Amino acid sequence: MNFEFTTEQEILRKTVRQLVDDEILPHIAKWDAEGSFDASIWSRLAELGLMGVCVPEKYGGSGMDYNALAIVCEELERGDTAFRTAVSVHTGLNSMTLMQWGTEAQKEQYLVPQAKGVRIGAFGLTEPGAGSDVAAMSTTAVRDGDFYRLNGQKTWISLCDIADHFIVFAYTDKSKKHHGISAFIVERSMAGFTSKAIKGKYGIRAGNTGELFFEDLRVPVENRLGQEGEGFKIAMSALDNGRFTVAAGAVGLIQACIESSVKYCHERETFGKPIGEHQLVGQMLAKMEAGYQMSRLLVYRVGELKNKGIRNTRETSLAKWQACDFANKAADDALQIHGAYGYSDDYPVARFLRNSKAPVIYEGTREIHTIMQADYVLGRRNDKALEKMLPRWPFEE
């Protein structure tokens, strides 16, 4: 049991923090208000090797361990949730799924350019009528010779207008329910593909989120990920990776709440003393710190399980649930500490609160994770090792 970061991990943290301080924080209020961010950030993330930080070097990545990805997500969300979301989707949901389930040909064609940051990957599971209830999806993929004809719609898809490649889920046999879902690698350039951004979001306004539409889109058979009927299993394993990055990002948001609140506590005085000296304000700060420390331990435990090649669905669920709840509460308390000023754009805490709500909902609502944890405790749910797991770290070259 080792709670210390390696020298390489500490350098990574400082590098990402410097990027956030220099190139994100000075502009994020403007980007959030406008609903977009400077695309050059993608180039900077790629230059620093952050788009494939935990992808083996032989596939174009940096070859670092899975907790390196947690560090990247934590520090990026300290800047804004939109940037962590981008890495979560690109690396956690897409690239790591290719690492786990892709053929060598698929890895060469899609994983390598994604790890280098030359191409952007995304993930299409949610539909207008299918969120937590994945089996309610209506998108279909019908075999037609050497192709599948894909028809349907996905919604709340991050990077919908930006990504080059999407892992998309569709029914190949609806009569089999969960066992009739299959996964496909879809390219934006394929005929029959369109996307549309969702405007007016409550939070994560700088991030691109929207809908995907497939109209008789022909997907080559070689772009099927896994076998027919393995899609649900692939989707759930992908969510283990995505939830890990979401939880790590929540740790960064709590840290941002603490930093902003402590700064304000030293600046603001009421009743003749700094507000931090009032006990109930101190209580809020103490709760933030407790949530920060507990969430961080849960997240990095998951990263170590990934490093060892051990299935971690239970531990990831707990980390995602708790870290996101702690972040939402920390953001609420941070705004309360700032008082009326917190309700304005003069301080970042209103943005923190808006951003903190979405992670409590996506990639498994807090209610879904509560049920999952109860089922584990009661012995109604047990996870077996999958036939295909993420590669252990250190990676074999």
Short mmCIF file of C-alpha atoms in Angstrom, two decimals:
data_model
loop_
_atom_site.label_atom_id
_atom_site.label_comp_id
_atom_site.label_asym_id
_atom_site.label_seq_id
_atom_site.Cartn_x
_atom_site.Cartn_y
_atom_site.Cartn_z
CA MET A 1 0.00 0.00 0.00
CA ASN A 2 1.62 3.23 -1.18
CA PHE A 3 -0.04 6.63 -0.96
CA GLU A 4 2.80 8.56 -2.60
CA PHE A 5 2.83 9.78 -6.18
CA THR A 6 5.80 8.93 -8.36
CA THR A 7 8.14 11.64 -9.59
CA GLU A 8 6.65 11.22 -13.07
CA GLN A 9 3.12 11.67 -11.71
CA GLU A 10 4.11 14.80 -9.78
CA ILE A 11 5.66 16.29 -12.92
CA LEU A 12 2.48 15.46 -14.84
CA ARG A 13 0.33 17.19 -12.21
CA LYS A 14 2.48 20.33 -12.30
CA THR A 15 2.41 20.34 -16.11
CA VAL A 16 -1.39 20.13 -16.33
CA ARG A 17 -1.84 22.64 -13.52
CA GLN A 18 0.41 25.10 -15.34
CA LEU A 19 -1.62 24.61 -18.52
CA VAL A 20 -4.83 25.29 -16.59
CA ASP A 21 -3.42 28.37 -14.83
CA ASP A 22 -1.92 29.88 -17.99
CA GLU A 23 -4.29 28.91 -20.79
CA ILE A 24 -7.70 28.08 -19.31
CA LEU A 25 -8.42 30.10 -16.17
CA PRO A 26 -7.74 33.51 -17.78
CA HIS A 27 -10.37 32.80 -20.46
CA ILE A 28 -12.91 30.40 -18.96
CA ALA A 29 -15.45 33.03 -17.85
CA LYS A 30 -15.62 34.31 -21.44
CA TRP A 31 -15.76 30.81 -22.95
CA ASP A 32 -18.48 29.77 -20.51
CA ALA A 33 -20.56 32.83 -21.39
CA GLU A 34 -20.09 32.29 -25.13
CA GLY A 35 -20.67 28.52 -25.01
CA SER A 36 -17.41 27.48 -26.63
CA PHE A 37 -13.66 27.39 -26.08
CA ASP A 38 -10.56 28.03 -28.16
CA ALA A 39 -9.89 24.91 -30.26
CA SER A 40 -6.14 25.46 -29.86
CA ILE A 41 -6.48 23.85 -26.42
CA TRP A 42 -6.82 20.51 -28.25
CA SER A 43 -3.40 21.06 -29.81
CA ARG A 44 -1.88 21.90 -26.44
CA LEU A 45 -3.33 18.76 -24.86
CA ALA A 46 -1.92 16.71 -27.74
CA GLU A 47 1.51 18.39 -27.55
CA LEU A 48 1.75 17.46 -23.88
CA GLY A 49 0.73 13.83 -24.56
CA LEU A 50 -2.46 14.18 -22.53
CA MET A 51 -4.88 12.82 -25.15
CA GLY A 52 -3.42 9.34 -24.75
CA VAL A 53 -1.74 9.62 -21.37
CA CYS A 54 -2.60 6.03 -20.33
CA VAL A 55 -2.42 4.48 -23.81
CA PRO A 56 0.59 2.20 -24.51
CA GLU A 57 3.42 3.82 -26.45
CA LYS A 58 3.07 1.25 -29.24
CA TYR A 59 -0.37 2.72 -29.95
CA GLY A 60 0.81 6.33 -29.92
CA GLY A 61 0.18 7.09 -26.24
CA SER A 62 2.37 8.28 -23.37
CA GLY A 63 2.37 4.86 -21.70
CA MET A 64 1.69 6.17 -18.20
CA ASP A 65 -0.48 4.33 -15.68
CA TYR A 66 -4.23 4.73 -15.20
CA ASN A 67 -3.84 7.04 -12.22
CA ALA A 68 -2.01 9.42 -14.54
CA LEU A 69 -5.34 9.78 -16.34
CA ALA A 70 -6.98 10.55 -12.98
CA ILE A 71 -4.40 13.27 -12.35
CA VAL A 72 -5.06 14.83 -15.76
CA CYS A 73 -8.83 14.82 -15.19
CA GLU A 74 -8.52 16.20 -11.67
CA GLU A 75 -6.37 19.11 -12.76
CA LEU A 76 -8.38 19.89 -15.90
CA GLU A 77 -11.64 20.08 -13.98
CA ARG A 78 -10.01 22.47 -11.56
CA GLY A 79 -10.04 24.74 -14.62
CA ASP A 80 -13.48 23.79 -15.93
CA THR A 81 -15.58 20.67 -16.28
CA ALA A 82 -15.73 21.08 -20.07
CA PHE A 83 -12.05 20.17 -20.45
CA ARG A 84 -12.24 17.16 -18.18
CA THR A 85 -15.35 16.03 -20.05
CA ALA A 86 -13.48 16.21 -23.34
CA VAL A 87 -10.71 13.95 -22.03
CA SER A 88 -13.21 11.66 -20.27
CA VAL A 89 -15.06 11.03 -23.52
CA HIS A 90 -12.07 10.92 -25.84
CA THR A 91 -9.80 8.80 -23.62
CA GLY A 92 -12.00 7.14 -20.99
CA LEU A 93 -15.05 6.17 -23.03
CA ASN A 94 -13.56 5.79 -26.50
CA SER A 95 -9.81 5.10 -26.55
CA MET A 96 -9.78 2.85 -23.49
CA THR A 97 -12.70 0.89 -24.94
CA LEU A 98 -10.67 0.36 -28.11
CA MET A 99 -7.74 -0.75 -25.95
CA GLN A 100 -9.96 -3.32 -24.26
CA TRP A 101 -12.17 -4.59 -27.09
CA GLY A 102 -10.63 -3.50 -30.38
CA THR A 103 -8.86 -5.70 -32.91
CA GLU A 104 -5.27 -4.84 -33.82
CA ALA A 105 -6.51 -3.39 -37.11
CA GLN A 106 -9.03 -1.18 -35.28
CA LYS A 107 -6.37 -0.02 -32.84
CA GLU A 108 -4.02 0.92 -35.66
CA GLN A 109 -6.72 2.74 -37.58
CA TYR A 110 -8.49 4.54 -34.72
CA LEU A 111 -6.63 4.27 -31.41
CA VAL A 112 -3.24 5.44 -32.68
CA PRO A 113 -4.41 8.78 -34.16
CA GLN A 114 -6.63 9.37 -31.13
CA ALA A 115 -3.80 8.75 -28.66
CA LYS A 116 -1.65 11.22 -30.58
CA GLY A 117 -4.48 13.76 -30.58
CA VAL A 118 -4.60 13.83 -34.37
CA ARG A 119 -8.21 12.58 -34.27
CA ILE A 120 -10.90 13.01 -31.59
CA GLY A 121 -13.05 10.14 -30.31
CA ALA A 122 -16.51 10.19 -28.70
CA PHE A 123 -19.20 7.82 -27.44
CA GLY A 124 -22.86 7.39 -28.43
CA LEU A 125 -25.07 5.42 -26.04
CA THR A 126 -27.81 7.71 -24.66
CA GLU A 127 -31.01 8.28 -26.65
CA PRO A 128 -34.05 10.54 -26.14
CA GLY A 129 -35.97 7.57 -24.70
CA ALA A 130 -33.05 5.58 -23.31
CA GLY A 131 -30.87 6.95 -20.52
CA SER A 132 -30.43 4.77 -17.45
CA ASP A 133 -32.59 2.14 -19.19
CA VAL A 134 -30.11 1.25 -21.95
CA ALA A 135 -32.31 -1.57 -23.29
CA ALA A 136 -34.93 1.03 -24.26
CA MET A 137 -32.75 2.28 -27.12
CA SER A 138 -34.31 2.31 -30.58
CA THR A 139 -31.26 2.70 -32.84
CA THR A 140 -30.86 -0.34 -35.11
CA ALA A 141 -28.09 -1.87 -37.20
CA VAL A 142 -29.25 -4.30 -39.90
CA ARG A 143 -26.70 -6.52 -41.62
CA ASP A 144 -26.51 -5.90 -45.37
CA GLY A 145 -23.70 -7.97 -46.89
CA ASP A 146 -20.36 -6.51 -45.83
CA PHE A 147 -22.08 -3.57 -44.11
CA TYR A 148 -24.60 -2.74 -41.41
CA ARG A 149 -27.28 -0.13 -42.10
CA LEU A 150 -27.48 2.10 -39.04
CA ASN A 151 -30.64 4.10 -38.32
CA GLY A 152 -31.50 6.08 -35.21
CA GLN A 153 -30.57 8.95 -32.95
CA LYS A 154 -28.34 9.61 -29.94
CA THR A 155 -28.55 12.57 -27.58
CA TRP A 156 -26.51 14.31 -24.87
CA ILE A 157 -23.36 13.28 -26.72
CA SER A 158 -20.25 15.20 -25.72
CA LEU A 159 -18.03 16.38 -28.61
CA CYS A 160 -20.93 15.75 -31.02
CA ASP A 161 -19.76 18.40 -33.49
CA ILE A 162 -16.03 17.96 -32.84
CA ALA A 163 -15.22 14.24 -32.75
CA ASP A 164 -13.99 12.34 -35.80
CA HIS A 165 -14.84 8.85 -34.51
CA PHE A 166 -17.74 7.58 -32.39
CA ILE A 167 -18.37 4.28 -30.64
CA VAL A 168 -22.10 3.82 -31.24
CA PHE A 169 -24.49 1.21 -29.84
CA ALA A 170 -27.46 -0.23 -31.72
CA TYR A 171 -29.76 -3.24 -31.75
CA THR A 172 -28.80 -6.00 -34.17
CA ASP A 173 -31.51 -8.23 -32.67
CA LYS A 174 -34.09 -6.47 -30.49
CA SER A 175 -35.78 -9.75 -29.51
CA LYS A 176 -32.71 -10.58 -27.38
CA LYS A 177 -32.95 -7.31 -25.40
CA HIS A 178 -29.58 -6.58 -23.70
CA HIS A 179 -27.98 -9.49 -25.56
CA GLY A 180 -29.07 -8.08 -28.91
CA ILE A 181 -27.08 -4.83 -28.67
CA SER A 182 -23.88 -4.43 -30.70
CA ALA A 183 -21.16 -1.77 -30.86
CA PHE A 184 -19.79 -0.01 -33.94
CA ILE A 185 -17.05 2.48 -34.80
CA VAL A 186 -18.68 5.25 -36.81
CA GLU A 187 -16.80 7.98 -38.67
CA ARG A 188 -18.18 11.48 -39.08
CA SER A 189 -17.36 11.33 -42.79
CA MET A 190 -19.71 8.38 -43.39
CA ALA A 191 -22.74 9.23 -45.54
CA GLY A 192 -25.93 9.48 -43.48
CA PHE A 193 -24.25 11.01 -40.40
CA THR A 194 -25.29 14.40 -39.01
CA SER A 195 -24.94 16.13 -35.65
CA LYS A 196 -26.55 19.06 -33.90
CA ALA A 197 -25.47 20.89 -30.75
CA ILE A 198 -27.82 21.38 -27.79
CA LYS A 199 -28.04 25.02 -26.73
CA GLY A 200 -29.17 26.54 -23.43
CA LYS A 201 -27.49 24.06 -21.07
CA TYR A 202 -27.56 24.84 -17.35
CA GLY A 203 -23.88 24.03 -16.94
CA ILE A 204 -20.68 22.92 -18.73
CA ARG A 205 -21.54 25.64 -21.22
CA ALA A 206 -18.07 25.76 -22.76
CA GLY A 207 -18.38 22.11 -23.77
CA ASN A 208 -19.92 20.86 -27.01
CA THR A 209 -22.90 18.56 -26.35
CA GLY A 210 -25.67 17.48 -28.70
CA GLU A 211 -27.36 14.91 -30.88
CA LEU A 212 -26.22 12.40 -33.49
CA PHE A 213 -28.44 11.22 -36.34
CA PHE A 214 -27.95 8.12 -38.50
CA GLU A 215 -29.94 7.71 -41.69
CA ASP A 216 -29.14 4.50 -43.60
CA LEU A 217 -25.53 4.95 -42.54
CA ARG A 218 -23.44 2.10 -43.94
CA VAL A 219 -20.92 0.81 -41.39
CA PRO A 220 -18.40 -1.79 -42.64
CA VAL A 221 -18.52 -5.13 -40.82
CA GLU A 222 -14.89 -4.64 -39.82
CA ASN A 223 -16.02 -1.58 -37.84
CA ARG A 224 -18.10 -3.70 -35.49
CA LEU A 225 -16.46 -3.64 -32.07
CA GLY A 226 -16.56 -7.11 -30.53
CA GLN A 227 -19.07 -9.71 -31.61
CA GLU A 228 -22.75 -9.22 -32.35
CA GLY A 229 -24.64 -9.08 -29.06
CA GLU A 230 -21.61 -7.94 -26.99
CA GLY A 231 -22.57 -4.29 -27.14
CA PHE A 232 -24.17 -4.03 -23.70
CA LYS A 233 -21.16 -5.68 -22.07
CA ILE A 234 -18.83 -3.34 -23.97
CA ALA A 235 -20.91 -0.30 -23.00
CA MET A 236 -20.86 -1.18 -19.31
CA SER A 237 -17.10 -1.77 -19.29
CA ALA A 238 -16.65 1.55 -21.10
CA LEU A 239 -18.71 3.26 -18.41
CA ASP A 240 -16.36 1.86 -15.77
CA ASN A 241 -13.59 3.83 -17.45
CA GLY A 242 -15.73 6.91 -17.99
CA ARG A 243 -17.00 6.94 -14.41
CA PHE A 244 -13.41 6.72 -13.18
CA THR A 245 -12.54 9.92 -15.04
CA VAL A 246 -15.74 11.66 -13.91
CA ALA A 247 -14.93 10.85 -10.28
CA ALA A 248 -11.37 12.14 -10.72
CA GLY A 249 -12.71 15.34 -12.22
CA ALA A 250 -15.05 15.80 -9.26
CA VAL A 251 -11.99 15.78 -6.98
CA GLY A 252 -10.59 18.66 -9.03
CA LEU A 253 -13.84 20.60 -8.75
CA ILE A 254 -13.82 20.23 -4.96
CA GLN A 255 -10.26 21.54 -4.98
CA ALA A 256 -11.34 24.56 -7.04
CA CYS A 257 -14.15 25.21 -4.54
CA ILE A 258 -11.71 25.08 -1.64
CA GLU A 259 -9.20 27.39 -3.32
CA SER A 260 -11.80 29.99 -4.23
CA SER A 261 -13.48 29.85 -0.81
CA VAL A 262 -10.24 30.13 1.16
CA LYS A 263 -9.18 33.14 -0.92
CA TYR A 264 -12.52 34.84 -0.31
CA CYS A 265 -12.40 34.02 3.41
CA HIS A 266 -9.13 35.95 3.69
CA GLU A 267 -10.56 38.93 1.77
CA ARG A 268 -14.04 39.34 3.27
CA GLU A 269 -14.78 40.58 6.78
CA THR A 270 -18.09 40.57 8.64
CA PHE A 271 -18.85 41.54 12.25
CA GLY A 272 -15.29 42.77 12.64
CA LYS A 273 -13.36 39.67 11.57
CA PRO A 274 -12.54 37.57 8.47
CA ILE A 275 -15.50 35.37 7.59
CA GLY A 276 -13.34 32.25 7.85
CA GLU A 277 -13.22 32.81 11.60
CA HIS A 278 -16.98 32.30 11.86
CA GLN A 279 -17.56 28.71 12.92
CA LEU A 280 -20.28 27.81 10.42
CA VAL A 281 -18.13 29.05 7.53
CA GLY A 282 -15.27 26.98 8.91
CA GLN A 283 -17.61 23.99 9.07
CA MET A 284 -18.34 24.31 5.35
CA LEU A 285 -14.63 24.46 4.57
CA ALA A 286 -13.97 21.44 6.77
CA LYS A 287 -16.65 19.43 4.94
CA MET A 288 -15.13 20.37 1.60
CA GLU A 289 -11.74 19.15 2.76
CA ALA A 290 -13.20 15.89 4.07
CA GLY A 291 -15.01 15.28 0.78
CA TYR A 292 -11.86 16.10 -1.16
CA GLN A 293 -9.66 13.67 0.77
CA MET A 294 -12.18 10.81 0.82
CA SER A 295 -12.99 11.17 -2.87
CA ARG A 296 -9.35 11.24 -3.85
CA LEU A 297 -8.66 8.00 -1.97
CA LEU A 298 -11.62 6.27 -3.64
CA VAL A 299 -10.51 7.43 -7.10
CA TYR A 300 -6.87 6.40 -6.81
CA ARG A 301 -7.85 3.03 -5.39
CA VAL A 302 -9.78 2.41 -8.61
CA GLY A 303 -6.74 3.46 -10.64
CA GLU A 304 -4.59 0.92 -8.82
CA LEU A 305 -7.12 -1.84 -9.51
CA LYS A 306 -7.00 -0.90 -13.18
CA ASN A 307 -3.20 -1.01 -13.09
CA LYS A 308 -3.41 -4.57 -11.75
CA GLY A 309 -5.96 -5.68 -14.35
CA ILE A 310 -8.68 -6.30 -11.74
CA ARG A 311 -12.33 -5.62 -12.56
CA ASN A 312 -13.45 -2.56 -10.59
CA THR A 313 -17.12 -1.95 -11.38
CA ARG A 314 -18.11 -1.89 -7.69
CA GLU A 315 -15.28 0.39 -6.60
CA THR A 316 -15.74 2.71 -9.59
CA SER A 317 -19.46 3.06 -8.89
CA LEU A 318 -18.77 4.05 -5.29
CA ALA A 319 -16.07 6.54 -6.28
CA LYS A 320 -18.25 8.16 -8.95
CA TRP A 321 -21.30 8.40 -6.70
CA GLN A 322 -19.51 9.81 -3.67
CA ALA A 323 -17.07 12.14 -5.44
CA CYS A 324 -19.81 13.73 -7.56
CA ASP A 325 -22.09 14.18 -4.56
CA PHE A 326 -19.24 15.72 -2.55
CA ALA A 327 -18.43 18.07 -5.46
CA ASN A 328 -22.04 19.17 -5.81
CA LYS A 329 -22.22 19.91 -2.07
CA ALA A 330 -18.84 21.67 -2.10
CA ALA A 331 -19.97 23.93 -4.94
CA ASP A 332 -23.20 24.75 -3.10
CA ASP A 333 -21.28 25.61 0.06
CA ALA A 334 -18.71 27.64 -1.90
CA LEU A 335 -21.49 29.81 -3.30
CA GLN A 336 -22.97 30.18 0.19
CA ILE A 337 -19.61 31.33 1.56
CA HIS A 338 -19.40 33.98 -1.17
CA GLY A 339 -22.90 35.20 -0.30
CA ALA A 340 -24.58 37.52 -2.80
CA TYR A 341 -21.33 37.86 -4.75
CA GLY A 342 -21.34 34.13 -5.33
CA TYR A 343 -24.62 34.52 -7.19
CA SER A 344 -22.94 36.73 -9.78
CA ASP A 345 -20.32 36.21 -12.49
CA ASP A 346 -17.79 38.21 -10.49
CA TYR A 347 -16.60 34.96 -8.89
CA PRO A 348 -16.32 31.45 -10.37
CA VAL A 349 -18.41 29.62 -7.77
CA ALA A 350 -21.73 30.01 -9.62
CA ARG A 351 -20.08 28.24 -12.58
CA PHE A 352 -18.82 25.54 -10.21
CA LEU A 353 -22.35 24.91 -8.96
CA ARG A 354 -23.83 24.79 -12.46
CA ASN A 355 -21.10 22.43 -13.64
CA SER A 356 -21.32 20.17 -10.61
CA LYS A 357 -24.89 19.04 -11.30
CA ALA A 358 -24.43 17.20 -14.59
CA PRO A 359 -21.95 14.59 -13.24
CA VAL A 360 -24.49 13.66 -10.56
CA ILE A 361 -26.78 12.66 -13.44
CA TYR A 362 -24.70 11.31 -16.32
CA GLU A 363 -22.85 7.98 -16.46
CA GLY A 364 -25.19 6.59 -13.84
CA THR A 365 -27.36 8.82 -11.67
CA ARG A 366 -26.75 8.89 -7.92
CA GLU A 367 -29.90 6.76 -7.64
CA ILE A 368 -28.52 4.09 -10.00
CA HIS A 369 -25.25 3.95 -8.05
CA THR A 370 -27.11 3.78 -4.74
CA ILE A 371 -29.04 0.76 -5.98
CA MET A 372 -25.86 -0.83 -7.31
CA GLN A 373 -24.08 -0.46 -3.97
CA ALA A 374 -27.06 -1.87 -2.06
CA ASP A 375 -27.14 -4.87 -4.40
CA TYR A 376 -23.44 -5.50 -3.80
CA VAL A 377 -23.90 -5.33 -0.03
CA LEU A 378 -26.93 -7.65 -0.13
CA GLY A 379 -25.13 -10.16 -2.36
CA ARG A 380 -27.55 -9.68 -5.27
CA ARG A 381 -24.79 -8.44 -7.55
CA ASN A 382 -21.42 -10.04 -8.20
CA ASP A 383 -18.95 -9.14 -10.95
CA LYS A 384 -16.90 -11.70 -12.82
CA ALA A 385 -13.74 -10.97 -14.75
CA LEU A 386 -14.52 -10.12 -18.35
CA GLU A 387 -13.02 -12.18 -21.15
CA LYS A 388 -11.33 -8.97 -22.31
CA MET A 389 -9.87 -6.64 -19.71
CA LEU A 390 -7.87 -3.45 -19.97
CA PRO A 391 -4.16 -4.21 -20.32
CA ARG A 392 -2.29 -4.26 -17.02
CA TRP A 393 0.26 -1.57 -16.31
CA PRO A 394 3.24 -1.48 -16.92
CA PHE A 395 2.22 -2.19 -20.51
CA GLU A 396 3.94 -4.84 -22.57
CA GLU A 397 5.60 -3.38 -25.63
#
